Amino acid sequence: MKKVFLTVLSLLLVLSMLVGCTKANKEPIILSTTTSTQDSGLLDFLLPIFTEDTGIEVKTVAVGTGKALQMGRDGEADILLVHAKSDELTFVDEGHGTERHDVMYNDYILVGPADDTLGLKAQFPNDIVGGLKAISENGAIFVSRGDDSGTHKKELSIWKVAEIEPKGDWYLSAGAGMGEVLRIASEKQGYTISDRATYLSQKDNLDLEIIIEGDNNLFNQYGIIPVNPDKNDNINHEGAMEFMNWMISEKGQALIKEFGVEEFGQSLFTPNAN
Amino acid sequence: MELYIENLHKKYDDKTILDIPRLKIQEGKITGITGLNGSGKSTLLNIIGGIDKEFEGSIRYNGKLLNKEIATNMTYVFQKPYLFRRKVYDNIAYPLKLRKVNKDRIEKAVQEILERLEITDLVNKKGHKLSGGESQKVALARALIFEPKLLLLDEPTSNIDPESIKVLEREIVRFNKETNGTVLIVTHNLNQAKRICDDIIYLSFGRVGN
Amino acid sequence: MDYIFQGFIEALKLLISFDPEVFKIIILSLFVSTTATILASLIFIPIGIYLGLKKFRGKRIISRIIYTSMSVPSVIVGLVVAILLSRRGPLGHLDIMYTPKAMIIAQTLLVIPLILGLTYNLAKNRGTIIEKVAFTLGGNSIDSIILIIRELKVDILVNVATSFSRAISEVGAVMIVGGNIKGHTRVITTTISMMNSMGDYPMAIALGIILLIISFGINSFIYSYSQED
C-alpha cells in the first residue's frame, strides 16, 4: 500500500515538473485583475493563446479593483487589468504604473426577478436612474457587491447620479464577487447591477432576467497598466509590456471581439484600444 | 447468599477459559478463589458479578437467576477500584443515596465505616487523588456501607502496604461475622487465602482443582 | 510595510471606540456558533455516551464513520446545506438561505460529528468502568448515565469548547450559506476574508485580534482543565 502510494506520488511530482518545464521558456507574469474578467471566462479564453504566442505564462489573481490597485501599489503584481478609470489615472499619475491604455468595454445591466414586481422593465427599459429610484422608494431588495470592486464603484456612482443614499433593510451589501451576488439576488428575488458577461455565463442557474440595459451610465471601460518596475527587483516589466502590447494588438482585439459569440450569440466585451 | 454454578462454559476464540460442571459456594462463608495467572479467576468473578454476560450454563443466587433484586444486594470491588472525582465522603455515601436513605442516617453510616477502616482523615479528599492503599480502603468502605448479601473482591490487597492489608483483612472478616454476608475473594496470595478464608477453590486452566 | 502598522493603529481605534459595525459582527459570530454548539451538544452528547457504552453489531463501522466525518471540510458542509436550502432545493420553501438560521444549521451539522466523536470516544474509554461501578453499587442504567455525565463533566465541557472553537473559526460554511451580507449575515471570519480581498486591512486586523482572543481564551480554558487531573 505504502509502495503504491509512493510510486503515485513520485509520478505526480515528475509530471508536474514536466508540465512546468514546457512553459518555462520565459519568466511568468502576475496579472492582477477583477473578478469579472475571470468569472466571465474571458481570461480562460485569451491567456492560453497569449502563452502560445509568446511563451510567457500568466498567473492571474482575480480580486476587486480596490485590492488589484493595492497589489499594484505594493509591487505584488506585474500588470493590472481593471475598470475604474479615474482611480487608474490617479494610479499612473502617482507613478505606480508606467502607462495606461484602454483595452475594451463592457456594459452593465440591472437584473431582477422574472415577475419584476415593480414593473421596472415596462417603465424604465433603458433608464437606470429611474429604475434605482423606484427600487429605493418601494424598498425592494437590492443586492450590492459591497466589496470596493469596480462594479461596486460603478453602482455607487449611479446611486449618486440618482441622488439617493442607498441605505436600509432593503439594501443588502454582500461583500462578495459577482457570481455570489447574482446567486444571492436570485435566492432573495431582489435586484442587482451586474456586468453582462458574468450574468450571461451564469444565467442558466439563476432566476433572474435583464430588466434595464443600454443606459449611458451603464458602460464600463477596462484599462491595462504595467506596474512601475522601480518598486522592486521581482517585477517582470518586460513580460508585462509584451502582454499589454498583445492585448491592444489587432490580434488581441479581434480575439476579445470573438469571445462569447459562439456561446451567447453576442460579444461580451467590445474592444476599443486606439 | 448461596451460589450454585452449573455447566458453566466460557470460550474465547475456541480456547476454553472456564469449564465448571458444578460448584457450590456456601452462604455466610468467606471463599477464596486462587490459581495461576490466566487460570480464569477474574473471569469467574466477572461472570458471578453480572458484568460478563457472555457464557453458557447457569448461576443461581439463592436458587434464582440474576435479577434486579439480587444485583442490588451484591457488590464487586475491582482490583483497581474506580473512585468518583468527588470527595471520599460522596464516594462512600453514593450507594446509600441510590437507595434513598435519609441524610442523617447516611452521615452516621459513613462516619462509622470511616472509623472502622481508619480513614477518617481522608473524608474531604478527592477520590481520584488517593494512593493505592487508600483507594482500596475507600472502595471497600463504599461496598460495605450498604451491607450486601454477597461481596466480590478481586485481589483487594495487591500492591499495597502491610498496614493497610491488615486493616482490609480485618474488616472483611468482621463484615462476614457481623452480617453473615457471603464473601468471594480472588487472590493469588495463598497465605492470605489461608488466613481469612473458610473455603478455598483452586482454579487451573479454567477447571476447579484441589 | 507602512500599511501593516497603520492597519494595527486603525484596528485598535475600532476596538476601543466600540465601533457598532465591528461589534455587531462579533455578536453575530458568537450567537451563531454558540447556538450551533449548544444544539449539537444537547442532542449528540447523550447519543455519543449511549453509543460509546452500548455493545452492538457493527460498532466498529459506526466508529469509523464517526471518526471519518469528524474531519469533513467546512466548505463541503456549506455546499450541502446550500444545495438543500436554495430556492430550487428540497428545502427551498423554508426561505432561509442567506440568513443566520441557515448559518446555524450549517455550523450545527459541522460540529455534530466532532461532538459525537469526542463524546463517543470518551464514553468508550472512560465511561465503561463508571457504568460498571454504578451497576455494582446497585444503580440502574439511568443512574449510570447520570453518574457518567457527572464524572466526565469536565471532559465533556472541554469537548464542547473544542467544538465551539471549530465553529467560530470556520469560514467556508458560513460564507456559502450566509453570503456575508452586511448587517445580516456577516461574521468575523467572512469579514476578514472579504476585507482582505478588498485590500482593506484595519477592520480585518481588528476582527482578527478578537478571533485570536476568543480562540486563545477557549484553548487556555481547555488546557487548564486538561491539566487538572
XYZ file of N, CA and C in Angstrom, chain C:
687
model
N 5.303 48.500 3.758
C 5.243 47.972 5.123
C 4.393 48.866 6.024
N 4.334 50.125 5.632
C 3.638 51.114 6.432
C 2.194 50.726 6.738
N 1.553 50.093 5.735
C 0.118 49.832 5.884
C -0.167 48.815 6.981
N 0.826 47.968 7.300
C 0.609 46.987 8.366
C 0.473 47.713 9.703
N 1.454 48.597 9.966
C 1.441 49.378 11.197
C 0.173 50.225 11.270
N -0.113 50.878 10.132
C -1.301 51.717 10.045
C -2.561 50.894 10.338
N -2.569 49.680 9.782
C -3.703 48.784 9.987
C -3.922 48.480 11.457
N -2.822 48.254 12.178
C -2.920 47.950 13.598
C -3.492 49.123 14.380
N -3.001 50.322 14.068
C -3.482 51.512 14.771
C -4.982 51.677 14.553
N -5.381 51.570 13.264
C -6.800 51.715 12.931
C -7.630 50.632 13.626
N -7.073 49.420 13.666
C -7.778 48.297 14.288
C -8.042 48.594 15.759
N -7.011 49.072 16.456
C -7.173 49.372 17.876
C -8.203 50.472 18.076
N -8.176 51.463 17.185
C -9.172 52.540 17.279
C -10.577 51.976 17.181
N -10.788 51.071 16.214
C -12.113 50.472 16.024
C -12.567 49.732 17.280
N -11.625 49.040 17.912
C -11.988 48.249 19.093
C -12.270 49.137 20.289
N -11.400 50.115 20.484
C -11.535 50.973 21.659
C -12.795 51.828 21.563
N -13.130 52.242 20.342
C -14.299 53.115 20.192
C -15.603 52.314 20.131
N -15.524 50.988 20.347
C -16.714 50.135 20.273
C -17.499 50.393 18.999
N -16.781 50.343 17.869
C -17.409 50.569 16.570
C -18.620 49.636 16.417
N -19.820 50.219 16.191
C -21.032 49.378 16.187
C -20.992 48.276 15.135
N -20.419 48.570 13.983
C -20.408 47.547 12.939
C -19.553 46.351 13.369
N -18.376 46.670 13.914
C -17.480 45.612 14.376
C -18.168 44.764 15.440
N -18.854 45.434 16.380
C -19.443 44.672 17.474
C -20.663 43.867 17.049
N -21.376 44.378 16.045
C -22.493 43.601 15.516
C -21.967 42.290 14.912
N -20.845 42.413 14.219
C -20.244 41.228 13.598
C -19.814 40.217 14.658
N -19.176 40.737 15.723
C -18.698 39.843 16.782
C -19.870 39.141 17.456
N -20.919 39.922 17.736
C -22.064 39.337 18.438
C -22.744 38.280 17.578
N -22.866 38.549 16.270
C -23.494 37.546 15.406
C -22.653 36.268 15.369
N -21.336 36.441 15.305
C -20.444 35.274 15.314
C -20.677 34.425 16.545
N -20.667 35.099 17.698
C -20.839 34.368 18.954
C -22.203 33.697 18.997
N -23.228 34.440 18.530
C -24.591 33.905 18.569
C -24.718 32.648 17.705
N -24.258 32.754 16.467
C -24.406 31.630 15.538
C -23.638 30.404 16.045
N -22.381 30.610 16.425
C -21.559 29.458 16.808
C -22.000 28.868 18.139
N -22.424 29.744 19.079
C -22.883 29.225 20.371
C -24.160 28.417 20.188
N -25.109 28.959 19.426
C -26.360 28.239 19.206
C -26.092 26.886 18.555
N -25.245 26.902 17.527
C -24.948 25.650 16.821
C -24.318 24.637 17.772
N -23.374 25.105 18.595
C -22.691 24.183 19.509
C -23.661 23.623 20.545
N -24.530 24.486 21.073
C -25.481 24.019 22.085
C -26.456 23.007 21.485
N -26.990 23.340 20.301
C -27.928 22.414 19.647
C -27.287 21.050 19.443
N -26.074 21.077 18.868
C -25.396 19.803 18.586
C -25.099 19.061 19.880
N -24.705 19.807 20.929
C -24.321 19.164 22.190
C -25.511 18.514 22.880
N -26.615 19.253 22.961
C -27.771 18.737 23.693
C -28.243 17.406 23.128
N -28.222 17.313 21.802
C -28.738 16.087 21.198
C -27.668 15.002 21.121
N -26.436 15.398 20.795
C -25.471 14.360 20.452
C -24.533 13.939 21.577
N -24.513 14.661 22.697
C -23.719 14.164 23.825
C -24.364 12.907 24.414
N -25.680 12.930 24.712
C -26.301 11.689 25.202
C -26.170 10.537 24.203
N -26.357 10.846 22.906
C -26.245 9.783 21.904
C -24.818 9.225 21.869
N -23.840 10.130 21.973
C -22.442 9.704 21.967
C -22.139 8.793 23.146
N -22.649 9.156 24.326
C -22.418 8.328 25.514
C -23.077 6.964 25.326
N -24.315 6.989 24.834
C -25.044 5.744 24.640
C -24.300 4.813 23.678
N -23.889 5.373 22.525
C -23.197 4.551 21.530
C -21.859 4.043 22.063
N -21.186 4.896 22.849
C -19.883 4.509 23.380
C -19.983 3.343 24.352
N -21.058 3.298 25.129
C -21.207 2.256 26.147
C -21.781 0.977 25.569
N -22.732 1.143 24.664
C -23.505 0.021 24.158
C -22.647 -0.896 23.293
N -22.824 -2.198 23.492
C -22.168 -3.149 22.602
C -23.177 -3.551 21.560
N -22.838 -3.419 20.302
C -23.780 -3.840 19.265
C -23.007 -4.249 18.024
N -23.691 -4.961 17.161
C -23.088 -5.395 15.919
C -22.809 -4.171 15.038
N -21.661 -4.146 14.391
C -21.344 -3.026 13.518
C -20.813 -1.813 14.252
N -20.448 -1.982 15.515
C -19.928 -0.840 16.274
C -18.647 -0.293 15.654
N -17.828 -1.213 15.137
C -16.568 -0.756 14.538
C -16.809 0.098 13.305
N -17.804 -0.285 12.517
C -18.103 0.504 11.318
C -18.634 1.877 11.718
N -19.508 1.893 12.737
C -20.047 3.164 13.214
C -18.893 4.063 13.696
N -17.962 3.481 14.469
C -16.819 4.271 14.941
C -16.087 4.885 13.770
N -15.856 4.052 12.762
C -15.095 4.531 11.618
C -15.818 5.677 10.919
N -17.130 5.534 10.754
C -17.902 6.585 10.078
C -17.824 7.878 10.892
N -17.986 7.746 12.219
C -17.946 8.952 13.050
C -16.585 9.628 12.949
N -15.515 8.829 13.114
C -14.180 9.431 13.093
C -13.873 10.087 11.752
N -14.298 9.424 10.659
C -14.018 9.989 9.341
C -14.756 11.308 9.157
N -16.016 11.336 9.598
C -16.787 12.557 9.347
C -16.377 13.700 10.263
N -15.553 13.404 11.292
C -15.075 14.495 12.146
C -14.243 15.493 11.353
N -13.639 15.032 10.244
C -12.748 15.937 9.519
C -13.357 16.421 8.204
N -14.670 16.357 8.077
C -15.294 16.872 6.852
C -15.011 18.376 6.735
N -14.509 18.810 5.572
C -14.197 20.235 5.420
C -15.467 21.089 5.504
N -15.318 22.278 6.074
C -16.499 23.102 6.284
C -17.145 23.535 4.967
N -16.363 23.707 3.919
C -16.985 24.099 2.640
C -17.924 23.024 2.121
N -17.574 21.764 2.391
C -18.446 20.673 1.937
C -19.780 20.758 2.674
N -19.703 20.979 3.991
C -20.933 21.119 4.776
C -21.742 22.300 4.231
N -21.055 23.418 3.963
C -21.723 24.599 3.428
C -22.403 24.293 2.107
N -21.686 23.590 1.259
C -22.211 23.247 -0.062
C -23.486 22.411 0.058
N -23.427 21.393 0.906
C -24.585 20.508 1.071
C -25.793 21.300 1.582
N -25.560 22.132 2.601
C -26.666 22.918 3.153
C -27.197 23.886 2.095
N -26.294 24.482 1.316
C -26.725 25.426 0.281
C -27.598 24.723 -0.756
N -27.175 23.522 -1.139
C -27.963 22.782 -2.131
C -29.359 22.483 -1.582
N -29.421 22.118 -0.302
C -30.717 21.790 0.299
C -31.609 23.022 0.451
N -30.994 24.154 0.824
C -31.802 25.317 1.192
C -32.084 26.282 0.043
N -31.355 26.151 -1.068
C -31.553 27.140 -2.122
C -32.954 26.987 -2.715
N -33.417 28.050 -3.371
C -34.813 28.099 -3.815
C -35.239 26.891 -4.634
N -34.277 26.317 -5.367
C -34.632 25.155 -6.180
C -34.455 23.865 -5.401
N -33.868 23.971 -4.219
C -33.563 22.770 -3.437
C -34.778 22.224 -2.727
N -34.626 21.026 -2.150
C -35.765 20.357 -1.495
C -36.323 21.151 -0.305
N -35.484 21.983 0.338
C -35.985 22.750 1.484
C -36.111 24.242 1.141
N -36.149 24.528 -0.162
C -36.185 25.915 -0.612
C -37.380 26.692 -0.093
N -38.498 25.980 0.151
C -39.709 26.666 0.596
C -39.552 27.302 1.977
N -38.562 26.849 2.734
C -38.352 27.448 4.058
C -37.871 28.897 3.940
N -37.248 29.202 2.793
C -36.806 30.564 2.513
C -35.825 31.080 3.576
N -34.825 30.242 3.950
C -33.868 30.701 4.961
C -32.433 30.769 4.443
N -32.244 30.532 3.137
C -30.895 30.680 2.588
C -30.443 32.135 2.791
N -29.179 32.320 3.083
C -28.601 33.648 3.348
C -29.226 34.324 4.569
N -29.511 33.542 5.598
C -29.961 34.110 6.873
C -29.128 33.460 7.983
N -29.127 34.068 9.180
C -28.410 33.435 10.295
C -28.918 32.023 10.585
N -30.213 31.757 10.337
C -30.737 30.404 10.564
C -29.966 29.386 9.734
N -29.748 29.725 8.465
C -29.021 28.808 7.587
C -27.602 28.592 8.113
N -26.998 29.670 8.643
C -25.637 29.554 9.165
C -25.607 28.638 10.387
N -26.641 28.769 11.225
C -26.693 27.916 12.418
C -26.851 26.453 12.001
N -27.705 26.220 11.015
C -27.888 24.841 10.538
C -26.555 24.279 10.039
N -25.860 25.074 9.219
C -24.602 24.588 8.651
C -23.574 24.298 9.747
N -23.455 25.227 10.707
C -22.448 25.006 11.752
C -22.849 23.870 12.689
N -24.156 23.710 12.912
C -24.591 22.580 13.731
C -24.164 21.280 13.062
N -24.446 21.176 11.749
C -24.054 19.968 11.030
C -22.542 19.785 11.056
N -21.830 20.894 11.034
C -20.365 20.822 11.032
C -19.830 20.258 12.347
N -20.418 20.684 13.478
C -19.855 20.246 14.760
C -20.469 18.939 15.287
N -21.580 18.500 14.701
C -22.181 17.246 15.181
C -21.186 16.076 15.169
N -20.507 15.814 14.044
C -19.574 14.689 14.069
C -18.483 14.878 15.124
N -18.061 16.110 15.299
C -16.983 16.388 16.250
C -17.439 16.090 17.675
N -18.579 16.653 18.065
C -19.044 16.469 19.439
C -19.438 15.002 19.651
N -20.025 14.399 18.614
C -20.419 12.992 18.724
C -19.180 12.110 18.864
N -18.196 12.346 18.016
C -16.986 11.527 18.029
C -16.222 11.659 19.328
N -16.063 12.899 19.795
C -15.314 13.121 21.030
C -16.030 12.484 22.225
N -17.360 12.655 22.281
C -18.116 12.078 23.395
C -18.111 10.561 23.323
N -18.283 10.057 22.116
C -18.276 8.616 21.889
C -16.964 8.015 22.402
N -15.886 8.640 22.021
C -14.564 8.175 22.407
C -14.388 8.209 23.926
N -14.849 9.307 24.500
C -14.751 9.491 25.948
C -15.538 8.392 26.673
N -16.770 8.165 26.216
C -17.615 7.162 26.870
C -17.009 5.775 26.706
N -16.455 5.520 25.501
C -15.895 4.199 25.228
C -14.676 3.950 26.132
N -13.825 4.952 26.252
C -12.589 4.753 27.015
C -12.769 4.883 28.519
N -13.574 5.837 28.943
C -13.654 6.089 30.381
C -15.024 5.825 30.970
N -16.042 5.688 30.110
C -17.400 5.540 30.623
C -17.719 4.117 31.063
N -17.103 3.135 30.353
C -17.446 1.739 30.631
C -17.193 1.383 32.095
N -16.055 1.787 32.630
C -15.735 1.454 34.015
C -16.712 2.131 34.973
N -17.104 3.370 34.642
C -18.044 4.079 35.521
C -19.402 3.378 35.501
N -19.787 2.929 34.312
C -21.049 2.198 34.191
C -21.020 0.942 35.067
N -19.864 0.238 35.034
C -19.730 -0.975 35.845
C -19.844 -0.647 37.328
N -19.177 0.426 37.747
C -19.206 0.787 39.165
C -20.642 1.107 39.582
N -21.351 1.865 38.749
C -22.737 2.204 39.074
C -23.554 0.926 39.231
N -23.324 -0.005 38.325
C -24.065 -1.274 38.377
C -23.748 -2.048 39.662
N -22.441 -2.175 39.995
C -22.082 -2.967 41.172
C -22.550 -2.325 42.471
N -22.820 -1.021 42.434
C -23.273 -0.377 43.666
C -24.805 -0.296 43.721
N -25.440 -0.914 42.741
C -26.894 -1.016 42.803
C -27.651 -0.028 41.938
N -26.962 0.618 40.994
C -27.640 1.615 40.166
C -28.230 0.995 38.912
N -29.281 1.606 38.351
C -29.817 1.141 37.074
C -29.178 1.938 35.937
N -29.685 1.754 34.693
C -28.978 2.367 33.562
C -29.100 3.891 33.580
N -30.216 4.416 34.101
C -30.330 5.876 34.186
C -29.331 6.421 35.210
N -29.233 5.716 36.361
C -28.243 6.127 37.362
C -26.841 6.168 36.745
N -26.539 5.162 35.902
C -25.178 5.125 35.383
C -24.930 6.243 34.380
N -25.931 6.607 33.568
C -25.726 7.727 32.627
C -25.528 9.036 33.400
N -26.346 9.226 34.445
C -26.191 10.435 35.260
C -24.792 10.474 35.872
N -24.366 9.321 36.390
C -23.047 9.256 37.013
C -21.947 9.559 35.998
N -22.086 9.018 34.793
C -21.062 9.244 33.765
C -20.973 10.721 33.409
N -22.133 11.352 33.207
C -22.111 12.773 32.857
C -21.465 13.576 33.986
N -21.792 13.210 35.242
C -21.235 13.967 36.355
C -19.725 13.733 36.497
N -19.316 12.479 36.314
C -17.900 12.164 36.452
C -17.061 12.784 35.337
N -17.636 12.820 34.118
C -16.854 13.263 32.963
C -17.210 14.685 32.555
N -17.861 15.428 33.446
C -18.378 16.733 33.019
C -17.278 17.672 32.538
N -16.130 17.621 33.165
C -15.043 18.488 32.730
C -14.593 18.120 31.322
N -14.428 16.825 31.084
C -14.008 16.388 29.752
C -15.072 16.724 28.710
N -16.346 16.570 29.099
C -17.429 16.893 28.166
C -17.410 18.384 27.840
N -17.176 19.178 28.875
C -17.110 20.623 28.680
C -15.949 20.994 27.753
N -14.835 20.318 27.932
C -13.684 20.550 27.053
C -14.049 20.195 25.612
N -14.785 19.091 25.424
C -15.215 18.717 24.075
C -16.145 19.763 23.478
N -17.045 20.289 24.309
C -17.963 21.324 23.828
C -17.160 22.558 23.410
N -16.162 22.911 24.227
C -15.331 24.080 23.903
C -14.564 23.850 22.609
N -14.074 22.635 22.419
C -13.352 22.318 21.183
C -14.275 22.475 19.978
N -15.510 22.012 20.112
C -16.464 22.127 19.009
C -16.796 23.585 18.720
N -16.984 24.363 19.781
C -17.275 25.784 19.599
C -16.121 26.466 18.870
N -14.926 26.096 19.265
C -13.732 26.671 18.669
C -13.689 26.399 17.165
N -14.073 25.177 16.798
C -14.114 24.830 15.376
C -15.173 25.667 14.668
N -16.334 25.820 15.321
C -17.433 26.549 14.693
C -17.063 28.010 14.467
N -16.534 28.645 15.503
C -16.337 30.097 15.384
C -15.185 30.437 14.449
N -14.280 29.481 14.241
C -13.135 29.810 13.398
C -13.305 29.375 11.950
N -14.415 28.672 11.641
C -14.539 28.224 10.253
C -15.101 29.345 9.379
N -14.717 29.310 8.116
C -15.188 30.366 7.232
C -15.996 29.793 6.065
N -15.669 28.580 5.659
C -16.266 28.006 4.447
C -17.775 27.902 4.480
N -18.303 27.294 5.546
C -19.736 27.027 5.582
C -20.558 28.304 5.715
N -20.176 29.186 6.638
C -20.975 30.404 6.827
C -20.873 31.342 5.631
N -19.727 31.311 4.936
C -19.598 32.144 3.750
C -20.596 31.697 2.690
N -20.679 30.382 2.494
C -21.538 29.860 1.433
C -23.022 30.042 1.771
N -23.429 29.679 2.965
C -24.865 29.735 3.244
C -25.317 31.077 3.827
N -24.347 31.871 4.306
C -24.697 33.172 4.859
C -24.602 34.278 3.816
N -23.621 34.166 2.937
C -23.467 35.153 1.886
C -22.768 36.420 2.334
N -22.371 36.509 3.607
C -21.596 37.655 4.077
C -22.306 38.982 3.828
N -23.605 39.032 4.075
C -24.369 40.251 3.825
C -24.243 41.205 5.009
N -23.852 42.413 4.702
C -23.583 43.409 5.738
C -24.784 43.602 6.656
N -24.547 43.526 7.950
C -25.601 43.774 8.918
C -26.572 42.615 9.078
N -26.454 41.592 8.241
C -27.383 40.471 8.321
C -26.678 39.166 8.647
N -25.705 38.830 7.806
C -25.063 37.515 7.966
C -23.541 37.625 7.993
N -23.062 38.800 8.343
C -21.611 38.979 8.310
C -21.024 38.578 9.662
N -20.098 37.618 9.643
C -19.448 37.195 10.886
C -17.940 37.475 10.810
N -17.247 37.196 11.900
C -15.832 37.563 11.978
C -15.030 37.002 10.812
N -15.171 35.676 10.596
C -14.300 35.057 9.593
C -14.622 35.521 8.179
N -15.915 35.649 7.860
C -16.250 36.053 6.492
C -15.829 37.499 6.254
N -15.908 38.332 7.298
C -15.496 39.722 7.120
C -13.991 39.803 6.875
N -13.227 39.033 7.640
C -11.774 39.060 7.448
C -11.437 38.654 6.023
N -12.070 37.584 5.576
C -11.808 37.100 4.232
C -12.162 38.159 3.187
N -13.300 38.843 3.387
C -13.733 39.864 2.427
C -12.836 41.090 2.462
N -12.524 41.541 3.706
C -11.688 42.733 3.831
C -10.338 42.512 3.166
N -9.827 41.299 3.271
C -8.559 41.005 2.621
C -8.681 41.126 1.114
N -9.780 40.604 0.555
C -9.891 40.673 -0.899
C -10.162 42.096 -1.367
N -10.560 42.962 -0.418
C -10.744 44.372 -0.778
C -9.487 45.183 -0.511
N -8.494 44.561 0.095
C -7.275 45.287 0.423
C -7.480 46.282 1.552
N -8.538 46.055 2.372
C -8.857 46.986 3.443
C -8.537 46.294 4.768
N -7.370 46.624 5.321
C -6.879 45.808 6.428
C -7.366 46.155 7.842
N -7.603 47.437 8.178
C -7.867 47.732 9.595
C -8.954 46.878 10.231
N -10.119 46.786 9.568
C -11.191 46.025 10.193
C -10.832 44.542 10.235
N -10.149 44.073 9.198
C -9.717 42.671 9.187
C -8.798 42.406 10.372
N -7.877 43.334 10.625
C -6.954 43.138 11.748
C -7.718 43.199 13.069
N -8.631 44.167 13.204
C -9.398 44.290 14.444
C -10.149 42.994 14.742
N -10.807 42.456 13.712
C -11.566 41.220 13.924
C -10.640 40.032 14.137
N -9.495 40.079 13.473
C -8.506 39.025 13.684
C -8.057 38.986 15.131
N -7.853 40.167 15.703
C -7.445 40.240 17.110
C -8.522 39.612 17.998
N -9.784 39.984 17.731
C -10.880 39.434 18.536
C -10.951 37.911 18.412
N -10.831 37.432 17.179
C -10.910 35.983 16.967
C -9.778 35.276 17.710
N -8.599 35.875 17.656
C -7.456 35.304 18.381
C -7.736 35.262 19.874
N -8.298 36.361 20.389
C -8.583 36.408 21.828
C -9.585 35.317 22.197
N -10.628 35.162 21.361
C -11.623 34.125 21.643
C -10.978 32.743 21.616
N -10.237 32.443 20.546
C -9.617 31.111 20.458
C -8.629 30.907 21.590
N -7.880 31.953 21.891
C -6.892 31.848 22.957
C -7.590 31.566 24.289
N -8.679 32.283 24.526
C -9.435 32.076 25.768
C -9.930 30.643 25.872
N -10.517 30.152 24.761
C -11.058 28.793 24.789
C -9.943 27.779 25.021
N -8.851 27.968 24.306
C -7.798 26.965 24.421
C -7.093 26.994 25.762
N -6.995 28.174 26.367
C -6.363 28.180 27.686
C -7.315 27.556 28.708
N -8.624 27.719 28.471
C -9.609 27.030 29.307
C -9.436 25.514 29.184
N -9.360 25.055 27.931
C -9.204 23.614 27.700
C -7.922 23.126 28.351
N -6.852 23.896 28.170
C -5.557 23.481 28.695
C -5.588 23.395 30.218
N -6.147 24.426 30.860
C -6.103 24.437 32.312
C -6.921 23.288 32.890
N -8.017 22.922 32.209
C -8.801 21.812 32.725
C -8.167 20.466 32.437
N -7.538 20.354 31.259
C -6.955 19.054 30.958
C -5.721 18.809 31.824
N -5.157 19.879 32.391
C -4.030 19.711 33.305
C -4.498 19.260 34.679
N -5.705 19.712 35.046
C -6.207 19.420 36.378
C -6.739 17.993 36.431
N -5.880 17.072 36.835
C -6.313 15.672 36.829
C -6.236 15.026 38.190
